[in-house]
Structures are given as C-alpha cells and as structure tokens.
C-alpha cells in the first residue's frame, strides 16, 4: 500500500498549499470515507476542466493544478490523489478508453482515481467535473463514474496504477495549450479476442 501513499514529482503532496487544503477539507475529520468524499467533491467542483472551459495553462503536477485551478481529467486525478495521500489515504490511478464521438474512432484515455477505503477496498471515483449528461458522485460502495463504456472498442482498464501513465504525463508536459492536448489525447490499443 506504500506505493499508493508516495510523494512523486507529479503527485507532490508535500507542497504547502496541498497540505493546507487537505487539512482544511478534512476539518478535523479522521474517517477516511468522509475525508475522501470531501476531497473528491472539492476537486470535482472547484477545479475547472481544461476542455470544458477552454482554459490554459496545461497542468500536470498536482501543485500546478491547484495553483491554476484548471486541468484535464488526468491532471484533476493527480490533485485528488495528492490531497488523499496528504491525509494518509491510499490513492491510485485508473483509466478508461473512450470514444470521443461516443460510438466510433477516435478513442482516447480518460483518467480517474481509485481510493482504498476501509470496509470497501478499492473504490473508483471520477473527479473530471460534472456537466449536462455527466453526473459523477462519491457513493461507496456503488460507483457513479462520469462515463460508461458501450462501444466495443471502449474499455474499463482494470489496473490501479500507483503513478500516472507515462503517456499521460508526456501529453500534459509536452503540449502548450489545452487545444494541443485535445488534438493529441493519449490512447492505448485494445486487443479483442475473436472467437471462431
């Protein structure tokens, strides 16, 4: 579980502003489920999704996301993990492969978190930000994510990573604008078994 509590270059949870906010959101509460819910809702509602709001700069490191108040889904997941880890709550990264159009190519990765809660185990949450047609919530043990997979080339990737995928970090650190990120969203190849 230590890997899911670690501070890294991207999940820089020892940054003073992150520590301050994490303590503020906890407000003296020590119950992990309550603290995790508060952190989730704050990131979901207070950090503006870069594409939804057409905002620069492109952020990646958790402290950057907090400082600028904006980020793609991936960056928002980095901040949420940092806030949770700052309170001693294990947090990792999950990804879905989704169609940008809803039913065909192009496809891209969508980033979200898994948080380890006593009594529930790993529980996935999606702090990308709600909008019409998107209603992600923190309701353990029931998952209420922003998106579901329907198209045959979409997928819920099962891994819980202790660090963000390199392809995600590359996309966020090499692009200069929110539009550049959108035009080069990271993806993975899904290989489907063909029967017969």
Tab-separated table of C-alpha atoms in Angstrom:
chain	number	residue	atom	x	y	z
A	1	UNK	CA	0.000	0.000	0.000
A	2	UNK	CA	3.018	2.274	0.476
A	3	UNK	CA	3.241	2.840	-3.304
A	4	UNK	CA	-0.203	4.460	-3.192
A	5	UNK	CA	0.866	6.920	-0.474
A	6	UNK	CA	4.173	8.004	-2.010
A	7	UNK	CA	5.073	11.554	-2.957
A	8	UNK	CA	6.420	11.836	-6.517
A	9	UNK	CA	7.349	14.616	-8.910
A	10	UNK	CA	3.768	14.647	-10.244
A	11	UNK	CA	1.921	13.789	-7.018
A	12	UNK	CA	3.761	16.393	-4.946
A	13	UNK	CA	1.503	16.174	-1.932
A	14	UNK	CA	4.037	17.728	0.455
A	15	UNK	CA	3.587	21.065	-1.311
A	16	UNK	CA	2.463	23.520	1.421
A	17	UNK	CA	-0.674	24.602	-0.468
A	18	UNK	CA	-1.779	20.992	-0.913
A	19	UNK	CA	-1.131	20.159	2.738
A	20	UNK	CA	-3.071	23.262	3.780
A	21	UNK	CA	-6.071	22.453	1.579
A	22	UNK	CA	-6.084	18.780	2.600
A	23	UNK	CA	-6.191	19.782	6.280
A	24	UNK	CA	-8.876	22.380	5.580
A	25	UNK	CA	-11.081	19.880	3.743
A	26	UNK	CA	-10.653	17.257	6.475
A	27	UNK	CA	-11.587	19.849	9.099
A	28	UNK	CA	-10.580	17.573	11.963
A	29	UNK	CA	-12.418	14.569	10.491
A	30	UNK	CA	-10.329	11.373	10.518
A	31	UNK	CA	-12.791	8.881	8.983
A	32	UNK	CA	-11.223	8.041	5.587
A	33	UNK	CA	-14.534	7.719	3.742
A	34	UNK	CA	-15.713	11.152	4.904
A	35	UNK	CA	-12.375	12.816	4.129
A	36	UNK	CA	-12.158	11.152	0.715
A	37	UNK	CA	-15.668	12.302	-0.161
A	38	UNK	CA	-14.863	15.910	0.754
A	39	UNK	CA	-11.638	15.880	-1.276
A	40	UNK	CA	-13.389	14.296	-4.263
A	41	UNK	CA	-16.222	16.829	-4.291
A	42	UNK	CA	-13.836	19.764	-3.957
A	43	UNK	CA	-11.683	18.694	-6.929
A	44	UNK	CA	-14.749	17.777	-8.991
A	45	UNK	CA	-16.487	21.103	-8.364
A	46	UNK	CA	-13.697	23.663	-7.837
A	47	UNK	CA	-11.075	22.728	-10.437
A	48	UNK	CA	-12.311	23.604	-13.925
A	49	UNK	CA	-11.857	21.011	-16.669
A	50	UNK	CA	-9.476	22.474	-19.269
A	51	UNK	CA	-11.530	21.396	-22.288
A	52	UNK	CA	-14.964	22.231	-20.855
A	53	UNK	CA	-13.824	25.761	-20.016
A	54	UNK	CA	-11.218	26.177	-22.821
A	55	UNK	CA	-8.555	27.085	-20.264
A	56	UNK	CA	-4.787	27.348	-20.265
A	57	UNK	CA	-2.221	26.696	-18.951
A	58	UNK	CA	-1.878	22.935	-19.371
A	59	UNK	CA	-1.291	21.500	-15.880
A	60	UNK	CA	0.126	18.156	-14.799
A	61	UNK	CA	1.751	18.293	-11.356
A	62	UNK	CA	-0.788	18.314	-8.513
A	63	UNK	CA	0.509	21.630	-7.166
A	64	UNK	CA	0.142	23.239	-10.630
A	65	UNK	CA	-3.461	22.057	-10.889
A	66	UNK	CA	-4.239	23.640	-7.524
A	67	UNK	CA	-2.363	26.860	-8.302
A	68	UNK	CA	-4.052	27.439	-11.677
A	69	UNK	CA	-7.469	25.964	-10.799
A	70	UNK	CA	-7.723	24.001	-14.042
A	71	UNK	CA	-6.718	20.689	-15.571
A	72	UNK	CA	-7.742	17.874	-17.844
A	73	UNK	CA	-9.262	14.767	-16.211
A	74	UNK	CA	-5.758	13.344	-15.788
A	75	UNK	CA	-4.450	16.426	-14.003
A	76	UNK	CA	-7.516	16.576	-11.766
A	77	UNK	CA	-6.858	12.952	-10.794
A	78	UNK	CA	-3.290	13.940	-9.878
A	79	UNK	CA	-4.548	16.629	-7.489
A	80	UNK	CA	-7.157	14.341	-5.941
A	81	UNK	CA	-4.522	11.657	-5.329
A	82	UNK	CA	-2.240	14.250	-3.733
A	83	UNK	CA	-4.968	15.505	-1.381
A	84	UNK	CA	-5.869	11.947	-0.357
A	85	UNK	CA	-2.257	10.900	0.154
A	86	UNK	CA	-1.681	14.035	2.224
A	87	UNK	CA	-4.318	12.668	4.624
A	88	UNK	CA	-2.818	9.155	4.625
A	89	UNK	CA	-5.480	7.679	2.329
A	90	UNK	CA	-4.073	5.363	-0.387
A	91	UNK	CA	-4.954	6.571	-3.883
A	92	UNK	CA	-4.086	5.331	-7.358
A	93	UNK	CA	-4.910	5.962	-10.990
A	94	UNK	CA	-7.338	4.179	-13.289
A	95	UNK	CA	-8.133	4.720	-16.933
A	96	UNK	CA	-10.979	4.120	-19.325
A	97	UNK	CA	-10.638	4.000	-23.088
A	98	UNK	CA	-13.495	6.040	-24.512
A	99	UNK	CA	-14.741	7.168	-27.897
A	100	UNK	CA	-14.556	10.931	-28.342
A	101	UNK	CA	-17.678	10.777	-30.528
A	102	UNK	CA	-19.499	8.262	-28.344
A	103	UNK	CA	-19.611	5.328	-30.754
A	104	UNK	CA	-16.568	5.285	-33.037
A	105	UNK	CA	-12.978	6.458	-33.534
A	106	UNK	CA	-11.130	8.470	-32.433
A	107	UNK	CA	-10.547	6.962	-28.990
A	108	UNK	CA	-8.595	8.269	-26.013
A	109	UNK	CA	-7.788	7.515	-22.414
A	110	UNK	CA	-9.881	9.066	-19.672
A	111	UNK	CA	-8.250	9.404	-16.249
A	112	UNK	CA	-9.833	8.760	-12.865
A	113	UNK	CA	-8.841	7.567	-9.389
A	114	UNK	CA	-9.195	4.575	-7.140
A	115	UNK	CA	-9.181	5.216	-3.413
A	116	UNK	CA	-8.700	2.489	-0.800
A	117	UNK	CA	-11.433	2.746	1.820
A	118	UNK	CA	-11.715	0.628	4.984
A	119	UNK	CA	-14.656	-1.732	4.645
A	120	UNK	CA	-14.878	-1.246	0.878
A	121	UNK	CA	-11.404	-1.850	-0.545
A	122	UNK	CA	-10.573	-0.087	-3.808
A	123	UNK	CA	-13.313	2.277	-4.941
A	124	UNK	CA	-13.176	4.216	-8.231
A	125	UNK	CA	-14.137	7.890	-8.405
A	126	UNK	CA	-14.119	10.352	-11.295
A	127	UNK	CA	-13.479	13.998	-10.420
A	128	UNK	CA	-13.404	15.274	-14.047
A	129	UNK	CA	-16.276	17.665	-13.315
A	130	UNK	CA	-19.993	17.364	-13.903
A	131	UNK	CA	-21.919	18.977	-16.760
A	132	UNK	CA	-25.143	18.153	-18.620
A	133	UNK	CA	-25.074	14.394	-19.205
A	134	UNK	CA	-22.246	13.814	-16.691
A	135	UNK	CA	-23.090	13.173	-13.035
A	136	UNK	CA	-20.169	11.593	-11.161
A	137	UNK	CA	-20.654	11.122	-7.426
A	138	UNK	CA	-18.995	9.653	-4.334
A	139	UNK	CA	-21.416	6.973	-3.122
A	140	UNK	CA	-19.437	3.975	-1.804
A	141	UNK	CA	-19.741	1.100	-2.323
A	142	UNK	CA	-21.668	1.997	-5.507
A	143	UNK	CA	-19.601	3.534	-8.302
A	144	UNK	CA	-21.057	6.531	-10.089
A	145	UNK	CA	-18.498	7.481	-12.722
A	146	UNK	CA	-18.702	10.199	-15.352
A	147	UNK	CA	-18.776	7.769	-18.282
A	148	UNK	CA	-19.652	4.163	-19.006
A	149	UNK	CA	-18.173	2.038	-21.768
A	150	UNK	CA	-20.551	0.918	-24.510
A	151	UNK	CA	-18.738	0.834	-27.842
A	152	UNK	CA	-16.872	-2.464	-28.458
A	153	UNK	CA	-13.530	-0.652	-28.635
A	154	UNK	CA	-14.102	1.164	-25.350
A	155	UNK	CA	-12.852	-0.414	-22.123
A	156	UNK	CA	-12.576	-0.057	-18.370
A	157	UNK	CA	-8.902	-0.838	-17.863
A	158	UNK	CA	-8.652	-2.954	-14.690
A	159	UNK	CA	-5.282	-1.763	-13.371
A	160	UNK	CA	-4.827	0.575	-10.430
A	161	UNK	CA	-1.551	2.360	-11.032
A	162	UNK	CA	0.454	3.967	-8.206
A	163	UNK	CA	1.678	6.629	-10.652
A	164	UNK	CA	0.116	8.257	-13.724
A	165	UNK	CA	0.794	6.505	-17.027
A	166	UNK	CA	3.857	7.876	-18.869
A	167	UNK	CA	1.743	8.595	-21.990
A	168	UNK	CA	-0.488	10.850	-19.902
A	169	UNK	CA	2.432	12.724	-18.328
A	170	UNK	CA	4.016	13.167	-21.767
A	171	UNK	CA	0.801	14.600	-23.233
A	172	UNK	CA	0.441	17.082	-20.383
A	173	UNK	CA	4.067	18.188	-20.264
A	174	UNK	CA	4.786	18.475	-23.988
A	175	UNK	CA	1.678	20.415	-25.011
A	176	UNK	CA	1.478	24.174	-24.573
A	177	UNK	CA	-2.281	24.708	-24.860
A	178	UNK	CA	-5.497	22.903	-23.962
A	179	UNK	CA	-6.185	22.583	-27.719
A	180	UNK	CA	-2.855	20.831	-28.353
A	181	UNK	CA	-3.690	18.323	-25.602
A	182	UNK	CA	-7.119	17.677	-27.133
A	183	UNK	CA	-5.604	17.127	-30.565
A	184	UNK	CA	-3.154	14.562	-29.172
A	185	UNK	CA	-5.038	12.854	-26.338
A	186	UNK	CA	-3.250	9.680	-25.187
A	187	UNK	CA	-4.669	6.286	-26.187
A	188	UNK	CA	-3.857	2.600	-25.799
A	189	UNK	CA	-4.519	-0.232	-28.186
A	190	UNK	CA	-7.217	-2.648	-27.082
A	191	UNK	CA	-6.889	-6.174	-28.437
A	192	UNK	CA	-10.158	-8.072	-28.505
A	193	UNK	CA	-10.231	-11.854	-28.715
A	194	UNK	CA	-12.041	-13.030	-31.817
A	195	UNK	CA	-13.956	-16.265	-31.320
A	196	UNK	CA	-14.483	-18.818	-34.081
